[in-house]
Amino acid sequence: MTPAQGSTDGCSLVAAGEKGKNRIINRDPGVWPLPVRMQIREVVEAAVLTFVLAVLGIATRGLEPLALFWPANGALIGWFLRRSTRRNPLCWIAVALAFVAADLCYGRGIDLAAVLLLSNLAEIAAGLVALAPLRREDRDLAHPTAVLRVGIACIVAALAGGIVSALGFSLLGDPAILLNTGTWWMSEIAALAAVLPVALTLPSRPWPAGWLSRAIRVDLPELAGPLALLVLMAALGVATGGIGTTGYLLLPLIWSAMRCGIFVTTVMAALVGLWIFAALGLGLDRLPSQTLAEDPLRILLSTRLSVALISLAAVLVASIMATRRRIELRLAESENRLALAFEGTNDGVWDLEVPSRQLSAYDADLLAARTDVKPRRPLDDWLPRIHPADRERVLAALEDHIAGRTPTCVAEYRWPAPGGWIWLLARGRTVERDDSGRPLRIVGSYMDVSARKALEQKIEYMANHDALTGLANRHALDAALRGRIADYRRRSAGAVLLVIDLDGFKAVNDGHGHLAGDTVLRALAQRLAETLPDGMTPVRTGGDEFAVIGDGLGAGEVEALADRIEEALSAPIVVGAGTVSVGASIGWAFLPRDAEDEHGLAAVADARLYAAKQRLRQPEPPSRASA
């Protein structure tokens, strides 16, 4: 379809409705697409960076044909690593042409330039291969293992370049392959160790907002001291001379590694290496004349190797310090989160040293204050503060965990607090053991569970008590019966069960209403509770039925108690403007004389209750009311 025919197609509709998008799609033909622009920029960067650094390196050449300090290879390895898109054929071609151009500018022949080119490319490629497993997050050398890997990469890359250069020089007529390999190797180890860490840790662009202000306010003052000491040590080296002058520069490097960041330390290490090479090249570092006259190459190579080791050692120390600072920061953040979590509560942590039985407890106030005070006291000083009813149980839970019978130590107990007691839940686990597996240290936490315990107690009360009278209910009676039977089977402890049925209560409900009936039931429940001796529990089993469960009594004692209950319950009760009174029929059963299980006891007691009702002249006496 021609453009004229397409005037009514979907493209026109898009152009009419989405003019903004149409402007993006129909680019100016003179503007490169974005990926191509980036590729061209990277090629230009590669060429310029290589040419400038190669020219600087050639300018420092001392012992021909090698430069005294060659920064190009280390910088290029870091440049290639920082962005994977740079490792493309065009960038490699740009690097190769820049190397050759730099050599030709200094009048070197094409054959020597080719040998040096292949050697440099081999060194760069070997470095990239050696550092390929290095994770992106480790390229800032913030972990000591990354620094060690960079050191290994320097050795491997320098060796690869040395082998290629030695073979190339042999083709040019220099048969000393081993000497040339070793010379290149040691020289390039020093250059790579000085430059590659700087290239890896160089801040990425675009730099974050405020980086210049931070550099002026924070970084430069931190760098001022080590830099001033570096100048002083360099001057001292010039004044004294000798092989040991390289050791003077260790102090500013260590200072920088301990105080400043990794990048600053890499820059300091590079400056140290550059100064040592410059001092040797300019004759500022006066080496012993006899040794220098006998074997100047050995002195030079050993110095370069020492520069490599010093540089990597300084960066390693800086990486270790950075790791330590990260750990301390994370620990401080964890402590801060823990303190914030405990603030406003009665919670805390505890720490028990098992052999010495010394216990430390940190409550919310201590955690929030970030204090270093350790309230360490013997365990026997803490235990007496626990509620006497809970003390033995808490100690048993702790001893069971120490003995290995439980995986954790868990205990609930009451602890003194202003105005009474609070409930605490303590949890702990062994965190340190000796060689034989015995616990050495137990660490745990404790938290205030008073609200939960209050809710549990309320729920338990509601489940076991009658809502109207407050007496125990049938559920509690069944549990009490099972408990009494269990006690009898363990230690032959007897018990008695009384069942009570009100006589004439229906007339109260019919004549005065259910509200009056509820009033009567509450009054009767109170009288029943007041009449019973210690060890007897009143129960409302439902409607107008009650029961009593208690310790074993004799037949005469039970009959006397039943008479007192009947008398107390039959007394008049004020209802509205008048009074009412009801009677009571009572039956009972003895454990174990009548039965040895709850069903048998209930059956015997009900049978006696029925017999008591039969003895009454009127099965359901009318209620008596008076105005």
XYZ file of C-alpha atoms in Angstrom:
627
model
C 0.000 0.000 0.000
C 1.361 3.439 -0.922
C 1.477 6.359 1.506
C -1.449 7.982 -0.292
C -3.539 4.865 0.100
C -2.628 4.645 3.760
C -4.159 7.961 4.641
C -7.096 6.195 6.240
C -5.324 3.196 7.772
C -4.628 2.477 11.420
C -1.285 4.292 11.334
C -3.044 7.574 10.621
C -5.362 6.986 13.541
C -2.387 6.359 15.812
C -0.664 9.464 14.449
C -3.788 11.516 15.100
C -4.484 10.130 18.540
C -0.954 9.663 19.887
C 1.113 12.528 18.555
C 3.632 12.173 21.357
C 4.394 8.571 20.493
C 4.518 9.395 16.789
C 7.264 11.911 17.457
C 9.304 9.234 19.207
C 8.846 6.693 16.431
C 9.604 9.055 13.523
C 13.112 10.050 14.566
C 15.237 12.460 12.655
C 17.259 10.355 10.194
C 20.366 12.304 11.181
C 20.184 11.095 14.850
C 21.819 7.738 15.683
C 19.652 5.163 17.475
C 20.529 5.004 21.175
C 22.396 1.630 21.201
C 24.630 2.763 18.342
C 25.450 6.015 20.109
C 26.440 4.125 23.208
C 28.598 1.750 21.192
C 30.414 4.627 19.491
C 30.969 6.319 22.836
C 32.459 3.161 24.291
C 34.760 2.702 21.303
C 35.970 6.285 21.635
C 36.465 5.821 25.397
C 38.503 2.672 24.786
C 40.724 4.362 22.208
C 41.310 7.551 24.210
C 41.882 5.750 27.516
C 44.340 3.308 25.945
C 46.283 5.935 24.021
C 46.612 8.356 26.945
C 47.697 5.729 29.464
C 50.035 4.044 26.969
C 51.730 7.369 26.213
C 52.137 8.033 29.926
C 53.579 4.552 30.423
C 56.039 4.837 27.522
C 57.145 8.203 28.887
C 58.335 6.432 32.065
C 60.362 3.779 30.271
C 63.675 3.091 31.891
C 65.136 -0.277 30.988
C 64.234 -0.705 27.322
C 61.925 -1.901 25.936
C 59.750 -1.924 29.118
C 58.207 1.127 30.776
C 59.002 1.844 34.376
C 55.271 2.124 35.198
C 52.577 0.824 32.835
C 49.027 1.779 33.989
C 47.176 0.963 30.761
C 46.551 -2.768 31.259
C 45.165 -2.516 34.802
C 42.916 0.371 33.847
C 41.606 -1.471 30.775
C 40.878 -4.661 32.714
C 38.776 -2.634 35.158
C 37.137 -0.696 32.309
C 36.092 -3.889 30.517
C 34.821 -5.503 33.732
C 32.629 -2.617 34.802
C 30.302 -3.023 31.805
C 29.839 -6.211 29.819
C 28.764 -4.341 26.669
C 32.295 -2.999 26.312
C 33.705 -6.446 25.593
C 32.855 -6.315 21.882
C 35.128 -6.554 18.823
C 35.010 -2.825 18.044
C 36.309 -1.883 21.508
C 39.111 -4.466 21.234
C 40.072 -3.102 17.806
C 40.102 0.433 19.214
C 42.381 -0.691 22.060
C 44.758 -2.445 19.645
C 45.001 0.565 17.315
C 45.587 2.902 20.261
C 48.445 0.733 21.569
C 50.113 0.654 18.166
C 49.597 4.398 17.682
C 51.230 5.167 21.024
C 54.276 3.028 20.187
C 54.618 4.557 16.707
C 54.428 8.058 18.163
C 57.528 7.278 20.207
C 59.425 5.992 17.193
C 59.202 2.278 17.897
C 59.316 -0.092 14.958
C 56.231 -1.910 13.798
C 57.706 -5.269 14.781
C 58.348 -4.208 18.401
C 54.960 -2.504 18.540
C 53.302 -5.742 17.379
C 55.069 -7.790 20.060
C 54.112 -5.330 22.806
C 50.561 -5.172 21.460
C 50.103 -8.948 21.618
C 51.647 -9.020 25.099
C 49.320 -6.300 26.402
C 46.238 -7.876 24.836
C 47.161 -11.273 26.284
C 47.586 -9.700 29.707
C 44.243 -7.911 29.527
C 42.426 -11.025 28.277
C 43.975 -13.214 30.977
C 42.945 -10.697 33.641
C 39.384 -10.661 32.400
C 39.231 -14.451 32.392
C 40.693 -14.639 35.912
C 38.185 -12.086 37.231
C 35.165 -13.436 35.337
C 33.876 -15.405 38.391
C 33.967 -12.195 40.465
C 30.390 -11.212 41.236
C 29.231 -7.721 40.376
C 28.594 -6.882 44.027
C 32.165 -7.936 44.898
C 33.868 -5.711 42.313
C 34.007 -2.846 44.806
C 36.446 -5.042 46.809
C 34.293 -4.723 49.920
C 35.045 -8.381 50.794
C 38.565 -9.655 51.555
C 38.090 -12.675 49.296
C 37.539 -10.323 46.347
C 40.887 -8.634 47.086
C 42.623 -12.003 47.146
C 41.008 -12.903 43.830
C 42.255 -9.628 42.336
C 45.756 -10.437 43.584
C 45.612 -13.846 41.898
C 44.319 -12.205 38.725
C 47.298 -9.805 38.746
C 49.691 -12.744 38.954
C 47.945 -14.707 36.189
C 47.544 -11.725 33.858
C 51.138 -10.566 34.301
C 52.420 -14.091 33.681
C 50.363 -14.390 30.471
C 51.769 -11.103 29.214
C 55.280 -12.132 30.179
C 55.097 -15.416 28.281
C 53.770 -13.745 25.119
C 56.366 -10.955 25.323
C 59.225 -13.407 25.837
C 58.152 -15.438 22.823
C 57.836 -12.278 20.759
C 61.241 -10.974 21.804
C 62.749 -14.348 20.897
C 61.417 -13.900 17.365
C 63.119 -10.512 17.325
C 66.429 -12.077 18.258
C 66.404 -12.019 22.072
C 66.796 -15.655 23.245
C 66.474 -14.938 27.023
C 62.912 -16.256 27.284
C 62.939 -16.942 31.040
C 64.545 -13.614 31.865
C 62.130 -11.679 29.689
C 59.157 -13.566 31.123
C 60.238 -12.861 34.692
C 61.014 -9.222 33.964
C 57.616 -8.574 32.413
C 55.852 -10.642 35.066
C 57.249 -8.823 38.089
C 56.947 -5.422 36.438
C 53.321 -5.913 35.479
C 52.328 -7.425 38.841
C 53.313 -4.120 40.439
C 51.503 -2.030 37.822
C 48.355 -4.161 37.945
C 48.278 -4.239 41.750
C 48.544 -0.449 41.838
C 46.053 0.407 39.085
C 43.474 -2.401 38.875
C 41.950 -1.827 42.371
C 41.511 1.862 41.517
C 39.786 0.982 38.241
C 37.422 -1.454 39.982
C 36.462 0.806 42.899
C 36.184 4.075 40.943
C 32.708 5.513 41.641
C 30.300 4.880 38.800
C 28.657 7.639 36.818
C 26.358 9.397 37.253
C 27.616 10.250 40.702
C 24.957 10.519 43.390
C 23.567 13.881 44.368
C 25.722 15.696 46.886
C 28.850 13.634 46.209
C 31.006 16.732 45.781
C 29.821 18.232 49.049
C 30.435 14.945 50.840
C 33.887 14.658 49.277
C 34.818 18.147 50.524
C 33.302 17.751 53.984
C 34.095 14.121 54.771
C 36.458 12.416 52.353
C 39.089 15.135 51.945
C 39.559 15.707 55.715
C 39.940 11.966 56.192
C 42.433 11.793 53.333
C 44.402 14.846 54.487
C 46.168 13.073 57.323
C 47.341 9.965 55.399
C 48.306 12.115 52.407
C 50.371 14.488 54.537
C 52.075 11.515 56.169
C 52.752 10.029 52.717
C 54.539 13.229 51.658
C 56.527 13.236 54.894
C 57.558 9.581 54.498
C 58.505 10.144 50.848
C 60.710 13.062 51.884
C 62.286 10.933 54.585
C 62.991 8.237 51.992
C 64.726 10.756 49.758
C 66.777 11.995 52.701
C 67.903 8.565 53.884
C 67.900 6.448 50.708
C 68.406 2.694 50.607
C 66.356 -0.389 49.944
C 64.319 -0.007 53.128
C 62.774 3.290 52.076
C 59.760 1.486 50.597
C 58.840 0.459 54.134
C 58.439 4.103 55.129
C 55.304 4.293 53.025
C 53.515 1.502 54.857
C 52.393 3.791 57.684
C 50.282 6.198 55.568
C 48.804 3.239 53.693
C 47.789 1.479 56.902
C 46.382 4.744 58.245
C 44.326 5.186 55.090
C 43.131 1.578 55.189
C 42.030 1.903 58.831
C 40.325 5.283 58.522
C 39.302 5.951 54.925
C 37.285 3.966 52.429
C 38.456 1.332 49.994
C 38.597 3.643 46.981
C 40.689 6.229 48.831
C 43.049 3.473 49.938
C 43.417 2.191 46.377
C 44.294 5.717 45.244
C 46.840 6.009 48.065
C 48.348 2.652 47.102
C 48.592 3.767 43.472
C 50.300 7.000 44.539
C 52.760 5.038 46.649
C 53.615 2.777 43.722
C 53.939 5.737 41.372
C 56.204 7.554 43.808
C 58.486 4.549 44.269
C 58.835 4.084 40.520
C 59.393 7.806 39.989
C 61.988 7.928 42.747
C 63.865 5.043 41.179
C 63.645 6.490 37.677
C 64.759 9.962 38.759
C 67.491 8.692 41.029
C 65.891 10.183 44.164
C 66.000 6.872 46.012
C 69.701 6.229 46.524
C 70.187 2.466 46.520
C 73.442 0.891 47.798
C 75.984 1.501 45.075
C 77.600 -1.920 45.253
C 74.328 -3.835 44.887
C 73.089 -1.486 42.205
C 76.318 -1.892 40.220
C 76.272 -5.689 40.490
C 72.655 -6.365 39.508
C 70.485 -3.301 38.836
C 67.694 -5.370 37.214
C 67.263 -7.550 40.282
C 66.999 -4.496 42.515
C 64.412 -2.929 40.237
C 62.294 -6.067 39.959
C 62.363 -6.786 43.685
C 61.275 -3.215 44.340
C 58.361 -3.584 41.930
C 57.305 -6.827 43.546
C 57.387 -5.166 46.959
C 55.174 -2.389 45.558
C 52.642 -5.004 44.414
C 52.569 -6.680 47.802
C 52.300 -3.365 49.657
C 49.438 -2.194 47.443
C 47.447 -5.398 47.765
C 48.090 -5.576 51.509
C 46.784 -2.045 51.998
C 43.647 -2.769 49.947
C 43.135 -6.030 51.843
C 43.281 -4.213 55.187
C 40.823 -1.603 53.869
C 38.492 -4.386 52.728
C 38.702 -6.083 56.114
C 37.906 -2.794 57.851
C 34.976 -2.197 55.482
C 33.649 -5.671 56.260
C 34.017 -5.000 59.965
C 32.184 -1.689 59.673
C 29.353 -3.379 57.773
C 29.059 -6.047 60.439
C 29.094 -3.441 63.208
C 26.457 -1.415 61.362
C 24.215 -4.439 60.909
C 24.708 -5.377 64.562
C 23.838 -1.839 65.637
C 20.759 -1.889 63.415
C 19.707 -5.249 64.862
C 20.196 -3.955 68.398
C 18.236 -0.835 67.529
C 15.363 -2.864 66.075
C 15.393 -5.133 69.120
C 15.346 -2.167 71.483
C 12.511 -0.511 69.553
C 10.566 -3.769 69.618
C 10.873 -3.969 73.400
C 10.194 -0.284 74.108
C 6.835 0.323 75.732
C 6.566 -3.263 76.975
C 7.693 -5.280 79.960
C 9.524 -7.668 77.670
C 13.247 -8.368 77.680
C 16.001 -10.901 77.122
C 17.974 -13.105 79.483
C 21.328 -14.853 79.298
C 22.389 -17.695 81.588
C 25.967 -18.957 81.986
C 25.269 -22.523 82.997
C 28.587 -23.482 84.718
C 28.640 -20.387 86.944
C 24.819 -20.097 87.110
C 25.122 -16.352 86.488
C 22.012 -14.819 84.929
C 21.747 -11.506 83.077
C 18.346 -9.981 82.359
C 17.755 -6.961 80.142
C 14.342 -5.379 80.413
C 12.875 -2.812 78.030
C 14.399 0.146 79.889
C 17.927 -1.265 79.715
C 17.547 -2.140 76.038
C 16.153 1.274 75.189
C 18.987 3.026 77.071
C 21.623 1.138 74.977
C 23.642 0.742 78.176
C 26.673 -1.488 78.522
C 25.772 -2.340 82.106
C 25.217 -6.056 82.511
C 22.880 -6.869 85.432
C 24.608 -10.209 86.044
C 23.638 -11.928 89.276
C 23.549 -15.502 90.544
C 20.509 -17.485 89.462
C 19.680 -18.157 93.109
C 19.182 -14.408 93.586
C 16.550 -14.294 90.848
C 14.557 -17.410 91.766
C 13.245 -16.182 95.169
C 11.480 -13.297 93.422
C 9.255 -15.718 91.484
C 5.853 -16.430 93.022
C 6.198 -19.344 95.465
C 3.503 -21.304 93.646
C 5.464 -21.109 90.361
C 9.071 -21.302 91.568
C 9.460 -25.068 91.618
C 7.874 -25.440 88.179
C 10.190 -22.820 86.629
C 13.283 -24.426 88.114
C 12.151 -27.861 86.903
C 11.701 -26.545 83.331
C 15.205 -25.053 83.388
C 16.818 -28.198 84.792
C 15.038 -30.382 82.231
C 16.471 -28.280 79.409
C 19.970 -28.294 80.879
C 19.774 -32.062 81.210
C 18.745 -32.367 77.552
C 15.264 -33.695 78.224
C 13.590 -30.782 76.427
C 14.742 -28.919 73.285
C 13.727 -25.551 74.730
C 13.085 -24.046 78.131
C 9.544 -22.643 78.398
C 7.907 -21.486 81.620
C 5.105 -19.182 82.742
C 5.383 -17.605 86.168
C 4.323 -14.645 88.253
C 6.815 -11.842 88.850
C 6.533 -8.960 91.342
C 5.493 -5.601 89.919
C 4.183 -2.343 91.383
C 0.734 -3.083 92.686
C 0.915 -6.856 92.599
C 2.069 -9.632 90.261
C 2.402 -9.878 86.496
C 2.556 -13.037 84.428
C 5.710 -13.583 82.356
C 6.391 -16.140 79.636
C 10.080 -17.080 79.386
C 11.551 -19.004 76.457
C 15.167 -20.053 76.031
C 17.472 -22.336 74.097
C 21.047 -23.527 74.464
C 23.323 -21.541 72.146
C 26.733 -22.803 73.278
C 27.986 -26.221 74.366
C 31.316 -27.682 75.447
C 33.139 -30.485 73.653
C 31.083 -33.133 75.431
C 27.781 -31.491 74.515
C 26.954 -30.015 77.920
C 25.225 -26.618 77.785
C 27.460 -23.645 78.521
C 25.094 -20.804 77.702
C 21.327 -20.448 77.402
C 19.797 -17.341 75.856
C 16.134 -16.471 75.709
C 13.458 -13.827 76.014
C 10.632 -13.069 78.364
C 7.395 -11.235 77.690
C 4.489 -9.935 79.708
C 1.469 -12.193 79.165
C -0.684 -10.804 81.978
C -3.436 -9.741 79.584
C -3.508 -13.168 78.000
C -3.541 -14.910 81.378
C -6.372 -12.663 82.559
C -8.361 -13.560 79.442
C -7.616 -17.258 79.920
C -8.693 -17.080 83.545
C -11.893 -15.295 82.551
C -12.656 -17.900 79.912
C -11.885 -20.703 82.349
C -14.101 -19.121 84.983
C -16.966 -18.761 82.530
C -16.546 -22.380 81.438
C -16.650 -23.712 85.002
C -19.065 -21.386 86.805
C -22.757 -20.647 86.655
C -23.413 -17.194 85.208
C -26.385 -16.476 87.532
C -25.184 -17.631 90.943
C -21.395 -17.671 90.527
C -21.239 -21.253 91.831
C -19.404 -24.021 90.030
C -21.384 -25.583 87.185
C -21.975 -29.148 86.054
C -18.778 -29.139 83.953
C -16.774 -28.271 87.067
C -18.688 -30.897 89.088
C -17.800 -33.635 86.593
C -14.125 -32.598 86.683
C -14.166 -32.527 90.489
C -15.723 -35.984 90.629
C -13.039 -37.374 88.304
C -10.374 -35.740 90.433
C -11.770 -37.204 93.652
C -11.959 -40.661 92.099
C -8.365 -40.358 90.884
C -7.254 -39.336 94.390
C -9.069 -42.319 95.851
C -7.323 -44.685 93.422
C -3.913 -43.140 94.197
C -4.175 -42.778 97.965
C -7.583 -44.188 99.035
C -9.028 -40.743 99.757
C -12.779 -40.801 100.303
C -15.362 -38.244 99.194
C -19.057 -37.457 99.439
C -21.523 -36.188 96.824
C -24.755 -34.421 97.826
C -27.519 -33.594 95.346
C -30.146 -30.967 96.253
C -33.523 -30.368 94.604
C -35.530 -27.308 95.572
C -39.141 -27.918 96.558
C -41.719 -25.296 95.617
C -39.478 -23.175 93.411
C -41.781 -23.483 90.397
C -44.466 -21.604 92.311
C -42.044 -18.723 92.854
C -41.463 -18.383 89.107
C -45.157 -18.730 88.356
C -46.345 -16.318 91.032
C -43.602 -13.687 91.023
C -41.891 -13.968 87.636
C -38.531 -15.166 86.500
C -36.683 -12.077 87.731
C -37.855 -12.865 91.232
C -36.892 -16.477 90.661
C -33.358 -15.395 89.731
C -33.167 -13.331 92.917
C -34.217 -16.346 94.953
C -31.652 -18.609 93.268
C -28.830 -16.133 93.958
C -29.837 -15.878 97.597
C -30.078 -19.667 97.989
C -26.678 -20.115 96.345
C -25.104 -17.678 98.809
C -26.735 -19.422 101.784
C -25.565 -22.799 100.531
C -21.991 -21.586 100.179
C -22.043 -20.022 103.661
C -23.434 -23.186 105.252
C -20.805 -25.584 103.922
C -17.641 -26.336 105.908
C -14.139 -26.074 104.444
C -13.353 -28.693 101.834
C -16.896 -28.703 100.411
C -17.708 -27.110 97.022
C -21.259 -25.917 96.130
C -22.420 -26.483 92.540
C -25.459 -25.409 90.548
C -26.163 -28.252 88.161
C -29.100 -26.530 86.432
C -32.568 -24.996 87.019
C -33.446 -25.511 90.696
C -30.896 -28.278 91.249
C -27.693 -27.978 93.276
C -24.937 -30.326 94.399
C -22.073 -30.438 96.851
C -18.776 -32.315 96.443
C -16.281 -32.578 99.257
C -14.040 -34.575 101.505
C -15.190 -37.858 102.936
C -17.544 -37.523 105.901
C -19.248 -40.036 108.120
C -22.949 -40.899 107.764
C -23.864 -38.868 110.854
C -21.881 -35.873 109.687
C -23.574 -35.940 106.308
C -27.063 -36.144 107.883
C -26.252 -33.210 110.164
C -24.927 -31.225 107.212
C -28.072 -32.014 105.197
C -30.260 -30.757 108.067
C -28.288 -27.489 108.209
C -28.623 -27.046 104.458
C -32.390 -27.675 104.569
C -32.779 -25.196 107.407
C -30.689 -22.507 105.665
C -32.473 -22.875 102.348
C -35.994 -22.886 103.844
C -35.584 -19.490 105.568
C -37.781 -16.762 104.014
C -36.352 -14.612 101.227
C -37.481 -11.050 100.553
C -38.943 -10.646 97.070
C -40.439 -7.284 96.174
C -42.883 -6.255 98.895
C -43.143 -9.728 100.394
C -41.184 -12.890 101.158
C -41.035 -16.387 99.760
C -39.602 -19.636 101.051
C -38.798 -22.951 99.430
C -37.866 -26.354 100.730
C -35.116 -28.726 99.715
C -34.761 -32.473 99.275
C -31.236 -33.883 99.618
C -29.643 -37.174 98.659
C -26.040 -38.273 99.010
C -23.545 -40.963 98.132
C -20.180 -41.983 99.611
C -16.946 -42.792 97.777
C -16.009 -45.658 97.862
C -18.670 -47.159 100.096
C -21.578 -46.585 97.676
C -19.723 -46.512 94.347
C -16.234 -46.087 92.867
C -17.084 -44.107 89.726
C -18.947 -40.883 88.958
C -21.930 -42.601 87.336
C -22.460 -44.919 90.315
C -22.163 -42.062 92.796
C -24.697 -39.984 90.873
C -27.108 -42.903 90.684
C -26.952 -43.598 94.441
C -27.321 -39.914 95.323
C -30.310 -39.536 92.974
C -31.937 -42.614 94.467
C -31.664 -41.186 98.000
C -32.960 -37.843 96.776
C -35.979 -39.571 95.296
C -36.560 -41.396 98.561
C -36.391 -38.114 100.461
C -39.024 -36.631 98.190
C -41.237 -39.650 98.740
C -41.129 -39.121 102.479
C -42.550 -35.664 102.126
C -46.258 -35.380 102.677
C -46.539 -33.176 99.647
C -44.117 -33.880 96.739
C -44.007 -30.207 95.761
C -45.027 -27.953 98.676
C -46.556 -24.606 97.649
C -44.563 -21.478 98.227
C -45.527 -19.327 101.160
C -45.803 -15.608 100.452
C -46.766 -12.788 102.733
C -47.329 -9.203 101.889
